Coordinates of C-alpha atoms in Angstrom, one line a residue:
Chain A
M3 CA -42.6 40.0 30.9
S4 CA -45.9 42.3 31.3
N5 CA -48.0 39.6 32.5
A6 CA -45.6 38.6 35.3
D7 CA -44.7 42.7 35.9
S8 CA -48.6 43.1 36.6
S9 CA -48.3 39.9 38.5
I10 CA -45.6 41.4 40.6
K11 CA -47.0 44.7 41.0
Q12 CA -51.4 42.7 41.8
R13 CA -48.7 41.4 44.1
I14 CA -47.3 44.3 45.6
K15 CA -51.1 45.8 45.9
S16 CA -52.6 43.1 47.7
L17 CA -50.3 43.1 50.2
G18 CA -51.6 46.7 50.6
L19 CA -47.7 47.8 49.8
Q20 CA -46.7 50.7 48.3
L21 CA -43.0 51.6 46.9
P22 CA -42.2 54.1 48.8
D23 CA -39.7 57.3 47.2
V24 CA -36.2 56.6 46.4
V25 CA -33.7 58.5 48.4
P26 CA -30.9 59.3 46.1
P27 CA -27.7 59.0 47.7
V28 CA -26.4 62.3 48.8
A29 CA -23.0 61.9 47.8
S30 CA -20.7 60.6 45.5
Y31 CA -22.1 56.8 45.7
Q32 CA -25.0 55.1 44.0
A33 CA -28.1 53.5 45.0
V34 CA -27.7 50.1 43.0
V35 CA -24.2 49.2 40.6
E36 CA -24.5 46.5 38.4
H37 CA -22.0 43.8 36.7
E38 CA -22.9 41.2 34.5
G39 CA -26.5 40.6 35.5
V40 CA -25.6 41.6 39.6
A41 CA -26.6 44.8 41.7
Y42 CA -25.8 45.4 44.6
V43 CA -27.9 47.5 46.1
S44 CA -26.3 50.0 49.2
G45 CA -28.0 49.8 52.1
Q46 CA -31.6 51.2 52.3
L47 CA -32.8 52.8 56.0
P48 CA -36.2 52.5 57.0
W49 CA -38.6 55.3 55.4
R50 CA -42.5 56.1 56.4
G51 CA -44.1 58.7 55.2
G52 CA -40.6 60.9 54.1
A53 CA -39.8 60.3 57.8
L54 CA -36.7 58.1 58.8
I55 CA -37.3 55.4 61.9
T56 CA -34.4 56.2 64.1
G57 CA -34.3 54.7 67.3
R58 CA -32.8 51.0 69.4
A59 CA -33.9 47.9 69.4
G60 CA -34.5 46.7 73.2
E61 CA -33.8 50.3 74.5
N62 CA -36.2 52.6 72.8
M63 CA -37.4 50.4 70.0
S64 CA -39.5 47.1 70.3
L65 CA -38.9 44.2 68.6
D66 CA -42.0 44.4 66.4
E67 CA -41.1 48.3 65.9
A68 CA -38.1 47.0 64.5
R69 CA -39.3 44.4 62.7
E70 CA -40.9 46.6 60.7
A71 CA -38.0 48.9 59.9
A72 CA -36.5 45.7 59.0
R73 CA -40.0 45.5 56.8
L74 CA -39.4 49.1 55.7
S75 CA -35.7 49.1 54.9
A76 CA -36.3 46.0 52.2
L77 CA -39.2 47.7 50.6
M78 CA -37.2 50.7 49.8
V79 CA -34.1 47.7 48.5
L80 CA -37.4 46.8 46.6
A81 CA -38.3 50.5 45.4
T82 CA -34.5 51.1 44.3
L83 CA -34.2 48.0 42.2
N84 CA -37.4 49.4 40.6
D85 CA -35.9 52.1 39.9
F86 CA -32.7 51.4 38.4
L87 CA -34.0 48.4 36.4
G88 CA -37.7 50.0 35.3
S89 CA -39.3 47.1 36.8
L90 CA -38.7 44.0 39.3
D91 CA -39.4 41.6 36.5
R92 CA -35.8 41.8 35.9
I93 CA -34.9 40.5 39.3
E94 CA -33.8 36.8 39.0
R95 CA -32.8 36.4 42.2
V96 CA -32.0 38.0 45.7
L97 CA -29.2 36.7 46.6
K98 CA -27.7 37.7 50.1
L99 CA -29.4 40.5 52.4
N100 CA -27.2 41.8 54.9
V101 CA -29.4 43.3 57.8
F102 CA -27.7 45.4 60.6
V103 CA -30.0 46.4 63.6
N104 CA -29.3 48.7 66.0
S105 CA -29.2 47.2 68.9
A106 CA -29.1 47.5 73.0
G107 CA -26.2 45.0 73.8
D108 CA -29.0 43.1 75.2
F109 CA -31.3 43.0 72.5
T110 CA -30.4 39.4 70.7
D111 CA -33.7 39.4 69.3
Q112 CA -31.9 40.3 65.2
A113 CA -32.8 37.3 63.2
K114 CA -36.5 37.8 63.8
V115 CA -36.3 41.7 63.1
A116 CA -34.4 40.4 60.1
N117 CA -37.4 37.8 59.5
G118 CA -39.4 41.4 58.8
A119 CA -37.1 41.8 55.7
S120 CA -36.6 37.9 54.5
E121 CA -40.4 37.4 54.7
L122 CA -41.9 41.5 53.0
I123 CA -39.3 40.3 49.7
E124 CA -40.5 37.1 49.4
Q125 CA -43.8 38.2 49.8
V126 CA -43.8 40.3 46.9
L127 CA -41.0 38.2 44.6
G128 CA -42.5 34.5 45.4
P129 CA -39.8 31.9 45.4
V130 CA -36.8 34.1 43.2
G131 CA -37.2 36.1 46.7
L132 CA -35.4 33.4 48.1
H133 CA -32.1 34.7 50.2
A134 CA -29.1 33.6 51.9
R135 CA -29.1 36.6 55.4
S136 CA -26.3 37.5 57.6
A137 CA -27.9 39.9 60.1
V138 CA -26.0 41.6 63.3
G139 CA -26.9 43.6 65.8
V140 CA -24.0 47.0 65.4
A141 CA -23.7 50.1 67.7
I142 CA -25.3 53.0 65.9
L143 CA -26.3 53.0 62.1
P144 CA -26.3 56.4 59.9
R145 CA -29.0 59.6 61.4
G146 CA -29.6 56.8 64.3
A147 CA -31.7 54.0 61.8
L148 CA -33.3 51.8 63.9
V149 CA -32.6 49.3 61.3
E150 CA -30.0 48.8 57.8
V151 CA -30.7 46.6 54.9
D152 CA -28.0 46.0 51.8
A153 CA -28.4 43.5 49.3
I154 CA -26.5 41.5 46.1
V155 CA -29.4 40.8 43.7
A156 CA -29.1 38.4 40.2
V157 CA -30.9 40.4 37.6
V158 CA -31.7 39.5 34.1
A159 CA -30.4 42.1 30.6
D160 CA -33.6 44.2 30.1
Chain W
M2 CA -3.7 50.9 28.5
S3 CA -0.2 53.1 29.1
N4 CA -2.3 56.5 28.1
A5 CA -5.1 55.6 31.0
D6 CA -2.5 54.4 33.7
S7 CA -0.3 57.6 33.9
S8 CA -3.4 59.4 33.7
I9 CA -5.0 57.4 37.0
K10 CA -1.1 57.7 38.6
Q11 CA -1.2 62.0 37.4
R12 CA -4.6 62.1 39.3
I13 CA -2.5 60.5 41.9
K14 CA 0.1 62.7 42.0
S15 CA -2.5 65.8 41.3
L16 CA -4.2 64.9 44.4
G17 CA -1.4 65.5 47.0
L18 CA -1.7 61.7 47.5
Q19 CA 0.4 58.6 46.9
L20 CA -0.4 55.2 47.3
P21 CA 1.2 53.7 50.7
D22 CA 3.0 50.6 51.5
V23 CA -0.3 47.1 51.5
V24 CA 0.0 45.7 55.1
P25 CA 0.3 42.1 53.5
P26 CA -1.8 39.7 56.3
V27 CA -0.5 38.4 58.8
A28 CA -2.6 35.1 59.3
S29 CA -3.9 32.8 56.5
Y30 CA -6.3 35.0 54.6
Q31 CA -5.2 37.2 51.6
A32 CA -5.3 41.1 50.9
V33 CA -7.4 40.2 47.9
V34 CA -8.7 37.2 46.3
E35 CA -10.1 37.4 42.0
H36 CA -12.6 35.3 40.5
E37 CA -13.3 35.5 37.3
G38 CA -13.4 39.9 37.0
V39 CA -14.5 40.1 40.5
A40 CA -12.0 40.8 43.0
Y41 CA -12.8 40.8 46.7
V42 CA -10.9 43.2 49.1
S43 CA -10.1 42.4 52.5
G44 CA -11.3 45.2 55.1
Q45 CA -8.4 47.6 55.1
L46 CA -7.9 50.1 58.0
P47 CA -6.7 53.9 58.2
W48 CA -2.9 54.1 58.0
R49 CA -0.5 57.4 57.6
G50 CA 3.5 57.7 58.0
G51 CA 3.0 53.7 58.9
A52 CA 0.6 54.7 62.0
L53 CA -3.1 53.2 62.2
I54 CA -4.9 55.6 63.2
T55 CA -7.1 54.3 66.1
G56 CA -9.9 55.5 68.4
R57 CA -13.9 56.4 67.9
A58 CA -16.5 58.6 65.6
G59 CA -18.0 60.8 68.9
E60 CA -15.7 59.8 71.2
N61 CA -11.9 61.1 71.0
M62 CA -12.7 61.3 67.4
S63 CA -14.3 64.3 65.6
L64 CA -16.5 64.2 62.3
D65 CA -13.8 65.3 60.3
E66 CA -11.1 63.4 61.3
A67 CA -13.1 59.4 61.2
R68 CA -13.8 60.9 57.2
E69 CA -9.9 61.3 57.1
A70 CA -9.4 58.5 58.4
A71 CA -12.3 56.5 55.6
R72 CA -10.0 58.1 53.1
L73 CA -7.0 56.9 54.4
S74 CA -9.4 53.2 54.8
A75 CA -10.2 53.5 50.7
L76 CA -6.2 54.8 50.0
M77 CA -5.2 51.6 51.2
V78 CA -8.4 49.4 49.3
L79 CA -6.8 51.2 46.1
A80 CA -3.0 50.6 47.5
T81 CA -4.0 47.1 48.0
L82 CA -5.1 46.9 44.4
N83 CA -2.7 48.2 43.0
D84 CA -0.2 45.7 44.7
F85 CA -2.6 42.8 43.3
L86 CA -3.3 43.7 39.7
G87 CA -0.6 45.5 38.5
S88 CA -1.9 49.1 37.8
L89 CA -5.2 50.5 39.0
D90 CA -6.3 50.6 35.2
R91 CA -7.6 46.9 35.3
I92 CA -10.4 48.4 37.3
E93 CA -13.1 48.3 35.2
R94 CA -15.7 49.5 37.8
V95 CA -15.7 49.3 41.6
L96 CA -19.1 48.4 42.5
K97 CA -19.4 47.9 46.5
L98 CA -17.7 49.7 49.4
N99 CA -18.6 48.8 52.6
V100 CA -17.8 51.4 55.2
F101 CA -17.5 50.6 59.1
V102 CA -16.8 53.3 61.6
N103 CA -16.1 52.5 65.2
S104 CA -19.0 54.4 66.8
A105 CA -19.9 55.6 70.0
G106 CA -23.8 55.3 70.5
D107 CA -25.0 58.1 69.7
F108 CA -23.1 59.0 66.6
T109 CA -25.2 59.0 63.8
D110 CA -23.0 60.9 60.9
Q111 CA -21.7 57.7 59.6
A112 CA -23.0 59.0 55.4
K113 CA -20.6 61.9 56.0
V114 CA -17.6 60.3 57.2
A115 CA -17.8 57.3 54.5
N116 CA -18.1 60.0 51.6
G117 CA -14.1 60.2 53.0
A118 CA -13.5 57.3 51.3
S119 CA -16.3 57.6 48.7
E120 CA -15.3 60.9 47.6
L121 CA -11.2 59.7 47.6
I122 CA -12.8 56.6 45.1
E123 CA -13.4 58.9 43.2
Q124 CA -11.3 61.3 42.7
V125 CA -8.7 58.7 42.0
L126 CA -11.0 56.5 39.4
G127 CA -13.5 58.7 37.9
P128 CA -16.5 57.1 36.9
V129 CA -15.0 53.4 37.3
G130 CA -15.4 54.5 41.0
L131 CA -19.1 55.0 41.6
H132 CA -19.7 52.3 43.5
A133 CA -22.9 51.1 45.9
R134 CA -22.1 51.8 49.6
S135 CA -23.0 50.6 53.4
A136 CA -22.2 52.1 56.3
V137 CA -22.7 51.3 59.7
G138 CA -20.9 51.9 63.3
V139 CA -19.9 49.0 65.0
A140 CA -19.1 48.4 68.7
I141 CA -15.1 48.6 68.2
L142 CA -12.5 47.4 65.2
P143 CA -9.6 45.4 64.5
R144 CA -6.6 46.9 66.8
G145 CA -8.7 49.7 67.8
A146 CA -8.8 51.6 64.2
L147 CA -11.6 53.7 63.8
V148 CA -12.6 52.7 60.1
E149 CA -12.6 49.8 58.5
V150 CA -13.3 49.8 54.5
D151 CA -13.8 46.8 52.0
A152 CA -14.7 46.3 48.2
I153 CA -16.0 44.4 45.8
V154 CA -14.6 45.2 42.1
A155 CA -14.8 44.4 39.1
V156 CA -11.4 44.3 37.3
V157 CA -10.3 43.4 33.8
A158 CA -7.8 40.3 32.1
D159 CA -4.7 40.9 32.6
Chain Y
M2 CA -13.1 13.8 41.9
S3 CA -13.7 11.3 44.7
N4 CA -10.0 11.2 45.7
A5 CA -10.0 14.8 45.9
D6 CA -13.2 14.2 48.1
S7 CA -11.2 11.5 50.0
S8 CA -8.3 14.0 50.6
I9 CA -10.7 16.1 51.9
K10 CA -12.4 13.9 54.2
Q11 CA -9.7 12.5 54.7
R12 CA -8.4 15.8 56.4
I13 CA -10.9 16.9 58.1
K14 CA -10.8 13.3 60.2
S15 CA -7.1 13.7 60.3
L16 CA -7.9 17.3 62.1
G17 CA -10.4 16.1 64.4
L18 CA -12.5 17.1 63.2
Q19 CA -16.5 16.6 62.6
L20 CA -19.1 18.8 60.2
P21 CA -21.3 19.3 62.4
D22 CA -25.5 19.0 61.2
V23 CA -26.3 22.0 59.6
V24 CA -28.6 24.3 61.3
P25 CA -31.9 25.2 58.8
P26 CA -33.4 28.8 58.9
V27 CA -36.3 28.8 60.6
A28 CA -37.4 31.9 58.6
S29 CA -37.6 33.3 54.6
Y30 CA -34.8 32.7 53.6
Q31 CA -32.1 30.1 53.1
A32 CA -28.7 28.3 54.2
V33 CA -27.0 29.0 50.5
V34 CA -28.3 30.4 47.5
E35 CA -25.7 29.8 44.7
H36 CA -25.8 32.0 41.1
E37 CA -23.6 31.0 38.2
G38 CA -20.9 29.3 40.3
V39 CA -21.0 32.1 43.0
A40 CA -22.3 30.8 46.6
Y41 CA -23.8 33.2 49.3
V42 CA -23.5 31.5 52.8
S43 CA -25.8 32.8 55.6
G44 CA -24.5 33.8 59.0
Q45 CA -23.2 31.5 60.7
L46 CA -22.7 31.2 64.4
P47 CA -21.1 29.1 66.9
W48 CA -22.2 25.5 67.3
R49 CA -21.0 23.0 69.9
G50 CA -22.5 19.7 70.3
G51 CA -26.1 21.2 70.3
A52 CA -25.5 24.4 71.7
L53 CA -24.8 27.7 70.5
I54 CA -21.6 29.5 72.3
T55 CA -23.2 33.0 73.2
G56 CA -21.2 35.7 75.2
R57 CA -18.4 39.1 74.0
A58 CA -15.1 38.5 73.9
G59 CA -13.1 40.7 76.4
E60 CA -16.2 40.7 79.1
N61 CA -17.5 37.5 80.0
M62 CA -15.3 35.5 77.1
S63 CA -11.5 35.4 76.4
L64 CA -9.5 36.1 72.9
D65 CA -9.1 31.6 72.7
E66 CA -12.6 30.9 73.9
A67 CA -13.6 33.7 70.6
R68 CA -11.3 32.5 68.1
E69 CA -12.5 28.9 69.1
A70 CA -16.5 30.3 68.2
A71 CA -14.9 31.5 64.9
R72 CA -13.6 28.1 64.9
L73 CA -16.7 26.5 65.8
S74 CA -18.9 28.8 63.4
A75 CA -16.1 28.6 60.2
L76 CA -17.4 24.8 60.0
M77 CA -20.5 25.6 60.5
V78 CA -19.9 27.3 56.9
L79 CA -18.4 24.3 55.2
A80 CA -21.2 21.7 56.9
T81 CA -24.0 24.3 55.5
L82 CA -21.9 24.2 52.1
N83 CA -21.4 20.3 52.8
D84 CA -25.1 19.9 52.6
F85 CA -26.0 22.3 49.9
L86 CA -23.2 20.8 47.5
G87 CA -23.2 17.2 48.3
S88 CA -19.9 17.4 48.8
L89 CA -17.0 20.2 49.9
D90 CA -14.6 19.5 46.1
R91 CA -17.1 21.6 44.1
I92 CA -15.6 24.4 45.9
E93 CA -13.3 25.5 43.9
R94 CA -12.6 28.4 45.8
V95 CA -13.4 30.6 49.0
L96 CA -13.8 34.3 47.7
K97 CA -14.2 36.2 51.0
L98 CA -15.3 35.6 55.0
N99 CA -17.0 37.8 56.7
V100 CA -16.8 38.0 60.5
F101 CA -18.6 39.1 63.5
V102 CA -17.5 39.4 66.6
N103 CA -19.5 40.3 69.2
S104 CA -17.4 42.8 71.5
A105 CA -17.1 45.0 74.8
G106 CA -15.8 48.5 73.5
D107 CA -12.2 48.3 73.9
F108 CA -11.8 44.5 73.2
T109 CA -9.4 45.0 69.9
D110 CA -8.3 41.5 68.7
Q111 CA -11.0 41.2 66.2
A112 CA -8.1 39.7 63.5
K113 CA -6.9 37.2 66.0
V114 CA -10.6 35.7 67.2
A115 CA -10.8 35.7 62.6
N116 CA -7.8 33.9 62.6
G117 CA -9.7 30.7 63.9
A118 CA -11.9 30.9 61.3
S119 CA -9.1 31.5 58.3
E120 CA -7.5 29.0 59.8
L121 CA -9.5 26.3 60.2
I122 CA -10.9 26.5 56.6
E123 CA -7.3 26.6 54.8
Q124 CA -6.5 23.0 57.1
V125 CA -9.9 21.9 56.2
L126 CA -9.8 22.5 52.0
G127 CA -5.8 23.9 51.8
P128 CA -5.3 26.3 48.8
V129 CA -8.7 26.8 47.4
G130 CA -9.2 27.5 51.2
L131 CA -7.7 31.0 50.8
H132 CA -9.6 33.9 51.2
A133 CA -10.3 37.5 51.4
R134 CA -11.9 38.5 54.5
S135 CA -13.2 41.4 56.4
A136 CA -13.2 40.9 61.1
V137 CA -15.3 43.8 62.8
G138 CA -16.3 44.4 66.8
V139 CA -20.2 44.5 66.6
A140 CA -22.4 45.1 69.8
I141 CA -24.3 42.3 69.5
L142 CA -25.4 38.8 67.9
P143 CA -28.8 36.6 67.0
R144 CA -29.4 35.1 70.3
G145 CA -26.4 36.6 72.1
A146 CA -23.5 33.9 69.9
L147 CA -20.0 34.9 70.3
V148 CA -19.2 34.7 66.3
E149 CA -21.2 34.8 63.1
V150 CA -19.4 34.3 60.0
D151 CA -20.4 34.4 56.8
A152 CA -18.9 33.2 52.6
I153 CA -19.0 34.0 49.2
V154 CA -17.6 30.9 48.0
A155 CA -16.8 29.6 43.9
V156 CA -18.4 26.4 43.4
V157 CA -18.1 24.3 40.2
A158 CA -21.0 23.0 38.3
D159 CA -22.6 19.3 39.9

C-alpha cells in the first residue's frame, strides 16, 4: 500500500504537479459521497493559484486554454478524492467523467478539451485512471467557469 | 420504521411542504429504475399547482425564482421516489444530484440556484439527504422548464 | 442464453436495424468501463453510414431529424455495449440514459427527441431496456453533433 502510495505521489511530483487545496462546498451538499465502494464526486471547477479560470471556449478562450482548464478541473477532482479518501491509492478505478465545457455555439472541440482531463487522470493514476466519458458544450457554468468536471469512482475500503 | 416514517412525514408537514402529484413519463422510459440498492431518478421539472415553471435565469427569471424552481424540482424528485419506494424512509442516502439550470449566457449563479434543491432535500431527509452535486447552465430545457434535477439514491430493501 | 441471444439478434433484424461499427475513443478514455455489474457507456454520437449527423434542433434541424439522431446515438450505445460485452444478452437492465440535444434557445422538444433513443432501446431489448432518463438542451456538442447519448447499464457476468 505504502509503495503504491509513494508511486502515485512520485508520479504527481515527477509530472510537476501539486494537488491543489480543495474548495469545500459552500452549501448543503458534499464534495464526495461514497456508497458501497462507489464514490460520487461533485462537479469541480478549474482553479490555479487560488484563482478560478473563467471564460468561454471559442469566444474569449482558446482550445488550449480550455484544455488546460479541463486538466486543472481534473486535478481538483483528484485533490478532492485525496482529501476524502486519505490517499489516492484507495482508487480502484475511475468509472466515468463528465466534462462540461463553457462553449460558444460554434465551438465543437469539446472532445479535445476533455482530453486535458482524461490525460491528467491517466498520467497520475495509470491504468486505474482509464474511464468512460461524456463531454458536452454548455451555455454557461457556475461563476463563469471555463470547465466543470465530475466523476464516479470505484474505491477500496479503508 | 413507522417512527422514522412519521418523522419524515412530520418534517414535510412542518416545513409547510406537500409532496406533489408525480408526473408519469409519457414515453418508453420510467421515472425511477432501481438496481441492487441504487435508484436512478429521471430528470424532474419544477411544477407548482399543476403548472410547469418555465423561463430562463438571468433573462426573464431572477435568481430567487430559479432557486425556488430548483426547490420544486427537488420536491418532485422526492415525490417520485416516494411513489416508487412506498416511503421516503427507504432512502438510505442521496448520492448525487445533477441540477441543470436554463440560463442566459451571462448568468453565473447556478450554484446558488442549485442550493434550492440541496437545501430542500436536506431539510426533508436530514443527514441521509447530504449528497454530491453538479450544477451547470444549459441553453434550454424540455418544455422550456427553468430547472431540471435528476438523482442517484441509495435505497434499502422493502 | 443462445435463445435469448438469437431473439435480440432477430429483433434487431426484424426492426430493419444493423448495429453500426463502433467508433473507438481517440483519446485516453474508454468506450465502456464496467465495475461490479454496472457498465458506464461513454457519450455516443449519431452516425449513419460512417457520417456524423451534425446540426442544431430548432435551427437547421427539425424535431424529426433530431429524434432520428437520438435513435442513431442509442443504436451506437447498443453497438458499443455489444462490442464490449460480446453479446447484448449480457444486459440485465438499462438503468439510466442521458440525452443531450444540440438545441436552439427556443427549441423545447428535448423529451420528444429523447424518445427516439428510449424507444429504440426498448424495441431492441424489450423490458430490460426500460430506463430512467434525463434530457437536456445544450449549446453545442462535440464535432457539432446533433445529439449525444450516454448510459449506465446493469450487466451480468460473462
